[in-house]
PDB file of C-alpha atoms in Angstrom:
ATOM      1  CA  UNK A   1     -13.519   8.407 -12.622  1.00 95.00           C
ATOM      2  CA  UNK A   2     -10.100   8.636 -10.993  1.00 96.00           C
ATOM      3  CA  UNK A   3      -7.861   6.556  -8.781  1.00 97.00           C
ATOM      4  CA  UNK A   4      -6.258   8.730  -6.114  1.00 96.00           C
ATOM      5  CA  UNK A   5      -3.211   7.183  -4.464  1.00 96.00           C
ATOM      6  CA  UNK A   6      -1.476   8.402  -1.344  1.00 95.00           C
ATOM      7  CA  UNK A   7       0.872   7.299   1.401  1.00 96.00           C
ATOM      8  CA  UNK A   8       4.266   7.160  -0.234  1.00 94.00           C
ATOM      9  CA  UNK A   9       7.350   8.704   1.283  1.00 97.00           C
ATOM     10  CA  UNK A  10      10.838   8.179   2.614  1.00 98.00           C
ATOM     11  CA  UNK A  11      11.452   5.468   5.183  1.00 98.00           C
ATOM     12  CA  UNK A  12      14.465   3.676   6.586  1.00 98.00           C
ATOM     13  CA  UNK A  13      15.086   0.028   5.870  1.00 98.00           C
ATOM     14  CA  UNK A  14      13.022  -2.116   8.212  1.00 98.00           C
ATOM     15  CA  UNK A  15      10.312   0.494   8.455  1.00 98.00           C
ATOM     16  CA  UNK A  16       6.693   0.469   7.344  1.00 98.00           C
ATOM     17  CA  UNK A  17       4.400   2.447   5.087  1.00 98.00           C
ATOM     18  CA  UNK A  18       0.751   2.147   4.185  1.00 98.00           C
ATOM     19  CA  UNK A  19      -0.451   3.095   0.728  1.00 98.00           C
ATOM     20  CA  UNK A  20      -4.056   3.944  -0.017  1.00 98.00           C
ATOM     21  CA  UNK A  21      -5.897   4.261  -3.307  1.00 97.00           C
ATOM     22  CA  UNK A  22      -9.464   5.506  -3.555  1.00 97.00           C
ATOM     23  CA  UNK A  23     -11.708   5.169  -6.586  1.00 96.00           C
ATOM     24  CA  UNK A  24     -13.469   8.491  -7.030  1.00 96.00           C
ATOM     25  CA  UNK A  25     -16.395   8.969  -9.370  1.00 93.00           C
ATOM     26  CA  UNK A  26     -19.491   7.180 -10.583  1.00 91.00           C
ATOM     27  CA  UNK A  27     -19.014   3.428 -10.922  1.00 91.00           C
ATOM     28  CA  UNK A  28     -21.172   0.320 -10.793  1.00 90.00           C
ATOM     29  CA  UNK A  29     -18.629  -2.030  -9.290  1.00 91.00           C
ATOM     30  CA  UNK A  30     -14.939  -2.530  -8.651  1.00 93.00           C
ATOM     31  CA  UNK A  31     -13.656  -5.934  -9.681  1.00 93.00           C
ATOM     32  CA  UNK A  32      -9.987  -6.712  -9.096  1.00 94.00           C
ATOM     33  CA  UNK A  33      -7.651  -4.141  -7.601  1.00 96.00           C
ATOM     34  CA  UNK A  34      -3.910  -4.162  -7.356  1.00 97.00           C
ATOM     35  CA  UNK A  35      -0.642  -2.438  -6.753  1.00 98.00           C
ATOM     36  CA  UNK A  36       2.226  -2.331  -9.218  1.00 98.00           C
ATOM     37  CA  UNK A  37       5.630  -0.722  -8.940  1.00 98.00           C
ATOM     38  CA  UNK A  38       8.280   0.536 -11.272  1.00 98.00           C
ATOM     39  CA  UNK A  39      11.844   1.102 -10.181  1.00 96.00           C
ATOM     40  CA  UNK A  40      14.244   3.263 -12.225  1.00 92.00           C
ATOM     41  CA  UNK A  41      15.379   1.430 -15.322  1.00 94.00           C
ATOM     42  CA  UNK A  42      13.042  -1.488 -14.715  1.00 96.00           C
ATOM     43  CA  UNK A  43       9.699  -2.594 -16.056  1.00 97.00           C
ATOM     44  CA  UNK A  44       6.498  -2.166 -14.101  1.00 97.00           C
ATOM     45  CA  UNK A  45       5.741  -5.274 -12.047  1.00 98.00           C
ATOM     46  CA  UNK A  46       2.801  -6.579 -10.085  1.00 98.00           C
ATOM     47  CA  UNK A  47       3.272  -6.292  -6.329  1.00 98.00           C
ATOM     48  CA  UNK A  48      -0.073  -7.501  -5.021  1.00 98.00           C
ATOM     49  CA  UNK A  49      -3.633  -7.961  -6.205  1.00 98.00           C
ATOM     50  CA  UNK A  50      -7.002  -8.625  -4.616  1.00 97.00           C
ATOM     51  CA  UNK A  51     -10.269  -9.795  -6.099  1.00 95.00           C
ATOM     52  CA  UNK A  52     -13.734  -8.551  -5.242  1.00 92.00           C
ATOM     53  CA  UNK A  53     -14.052 -11.632  -3.052  1.00 92.00           C
ATOM     54  CA  UNK A  54     -10.787 -10.850  -1.227  1.00 94.00           C
ATOM     55  CA  UNK A  55      -8.604 -13.516  -2.831  1.00 97.00           C
ATOM     56  CA  UNK A  56      -5.063 -12.171  -2.861  1.00 98.00           C
ATOM     57  CA  UNK A  57      -1.811 -12.821  -4.636  1.00 98.00           C
ATOM     58  CA  UNK A  58       1.664 -11.395  -4.132  1.00 98.00           C
ATOM     59  CA  UNK A  59       4.969 -11.127  -5.887  1.00 98.00           C
ATOM     60  CA  UNK A  60       7.444 -13.561  -4.353  1.00 98.00           C
ATOM     61  CA  UNK A  61       9.685 -10.662  -3.353  1.00 98.00           C
ATOM     62  CA  UNK A  62       7.069  -9.183  -1.010  1.00 98.00           C
ATOM     63  CA  UNK A  63       5.364 -12.275   0.402  1.00 98.00           C
ATOM     64  CA  UNK A  64       5.271 -12.172   4.177  1.00 98.00           C
ATOM     65  CA  UNK A  65       6.103  -8.463   4.267  1.00 98.00           C
ATOM     66  CA  UNK A  66       3.292  -6.742   2.358  1.00 98.00           C
ATOM     67  CA  UNK A  67      -0.464  -7.105   2.789  1.00 98.00           C
ATOM     68  CA  UNK A  68      -3.149  -5.919   0.398  1.00 98.00           C
ATOM     69  CA  UNK A  69      -6.685  -5.250   1.563  1.00 97.00           C
ATOM     70  CA  UNK A  70      -9.758  -3.401   0.380  1.00 96.00           C
ATOM     71  CA  UNK A  71     -12.711  -1.582   1.862  1.00 95.00           C
ATOM     72  CA  UNK A  72     -15.566  -1.928  -0.610  1.00 92.00           C
ATOM     73  CA  UNK A  73     -17.706   0.583   1.290  1.00 93.00           C
ATOM     74  CA  UNK A  74     -15.011   3.207   0.738  1.00 95.00           C
ATOM     75  CA  UNK A  75     -13.969   2.032  -2.757  1.00 95.00           C
ATOM     76  CA  UNK A  76     -10.428   1.927  -1.447  1.00 96.00           C
ATOM     77  CA  UNK A  77      -7.531  -0.493  -1.666  1.00 97.00           C
ATOM     78  CA  UNK A  78      -4.613  -0.495   0.759  1.00 98.00           C
ATOM     79  CA  UNK A  79      -1.081  -1.845   0.722  1.00 98.00           C
ATOM     80  CA  UNK A  80       0.549  -2.312   4.106  1.00 98.00           C
ATOM     81  CA  UNK A  81       4.290  -2.558   3.592  1.00 98.00           C
ATOM     82  CA  UNK A  82       6.421  -3.836   6.469  1.00 98.00           C
ATOM     83  CA  UNK A  83      10.108  -4.707   6.779  1.00 98.00           C
ATOM     84  CA  UNK A  84      10.871  -2.469   3.849  1.00 98.00           C
ATOM     85  CA  UNK A  85      14.106  -2.946   1.950  1.00 98.00           C
ATOM     86  CA  UNK A  86      16.045  -0.560  -0.287  1.00 97.00           C
ATOM     87  CA  UNK A  87      15.074  -2.728  -3.262  1.00 97.00           C
ATOM     88  CA  UNK A  88      11.426  -1.835  -2.590  1.00 98.00           C
ATOM     89  CA  UNK A  89      12.197   1.706  -3.733  1.00 98.00           C
ATOM     90  CA  UNK A  90       9.948   2.494  -6.684  1.00 98.00           C
ATOM     91  CA  UNK A  91       6.940   4.433  -7.861  1.00 98.00           C
ATOM     92  CA  UNK A  92       3.876   2.479  -6.779  1.00 98.00           C
ATOM     93  CA  UNK A  93       0.752   2.533  -8.940  1.00 98.00           C
ATOM     94  CA  UNK A  94      -2.698   1.342  -8.014  1.00 97.00           C
ATOM     95  CA  UNK A  95      -4.892  -0.347 -10.564  1.00 97.00           C
ATOM     96  CA  UNK A  96      -8.561  -1.222 -10.684  1.00 97.00           C
ATOM     97  CA  UNK A  97     -10.871  -3.031 -13.064  1.00 96.00           C
ATOM     98  CA  UNK A  98     -14.080  -1.001 -13.043  1.00 94.00           C
ATOM     99  CA  UNK A  99     -17.615  -1.552 -14.242  1.00 92.00           C
ATOM    100  CA  UNK A 100     -19.098   1.781 -15.264  1.00 93.00           C
ATOM    101  CA  UNK A 101     -22.747   2.840 -15.402  1.00 93.00           C
ATOM    102  CA  UNK A 102     -24.444   1.994 -18.690  1.00 91.00           C
ATOM    103  CA  UNK A 103     -21.642  -0.202 -19.993  1.00 90.00           C
ATOM    104  CA  UNK A 104     -21.387  -3.973 -20.376  1.00 90.00           C
ATOM    105  CA  UNK A 105     -17.602  -3.738 -20.471  1.00 91.00           C
ATOM    106  CA  UNK A 106     -15.105  -3.235 -17.684  1.00 92.00           C
ATOM    107  CA  UNK A 107     -12.270  -0.772 -17.833  1.00 94.00           C
ATOM    108  CA  UNK A 108      -8.722  -0.719 -16.528  1.00 95.00           C
ATOM    109  CA  UNK A 109      -7.831   2.387 -14.545  1.00 97.00           C
ATOM    110  CA  UNK A 110      -4.519   3.513 -13.072  1.00 97.00           C
ATOM    111  CA  UNK A 111      -3.638   5.870 -10.278  1.00 96.00           C
ATOM    112  CA  UNK A 112      -1.059   8.617 -10.646  1.00 93.00           C
ATOM    113  CA  UNK A 113       1.727   6.819  -8.806  1.00 93.00           C
ATOM    114  CA  UNK A 114       3.244   7.467  -5.424  1.00 97.00           C
ATOM    115  CA  UNK A 115       6.966   7.338  -4.710  1.00 97.00           C
ATOM    116  CA  UNK A 116       8.321   5.042  -2.023  1.00 98.00           C
ATOM    117  CA  UNK A 117      11.957   5.494  -1.124  1.00 98.00           C
ATOM    118  CA  UNK A 118      13.656   3.129   1.311  1.00 98.00           C
ATOM    119  CA  UNK A 119      17.033   4.237   2.610  1.00 97.00           C
ATOM    120  CA  UNK A 120      19.666   1.797   3.813  1.00 94.00           C
TER     121      UNK A 120
END
């Protein structure tokens, strides 16, 4: 099972990007999914999260600018990022809590990270 993230890149301040993260492999169910980011010299922080039932939460710094969504048929989570600021520059990681076949436990998986750079 892997989480494959894509969509990062270089954008000017005020611009938009859309990140995608697909869960690839054999799973029973995806519970919560989320996006985290880590800027140079800083700790990884939660950006946005979404439950299986589509309840969402956001970091205060991105409220009103970012939107998280998921397509359960495609096992994919998205992060639409609008009005980007230079302080949004970071490596963005997707995360998913997965139920795997034959297991009563759930497991925390991470994507490989995708770099978002916002120029001023």
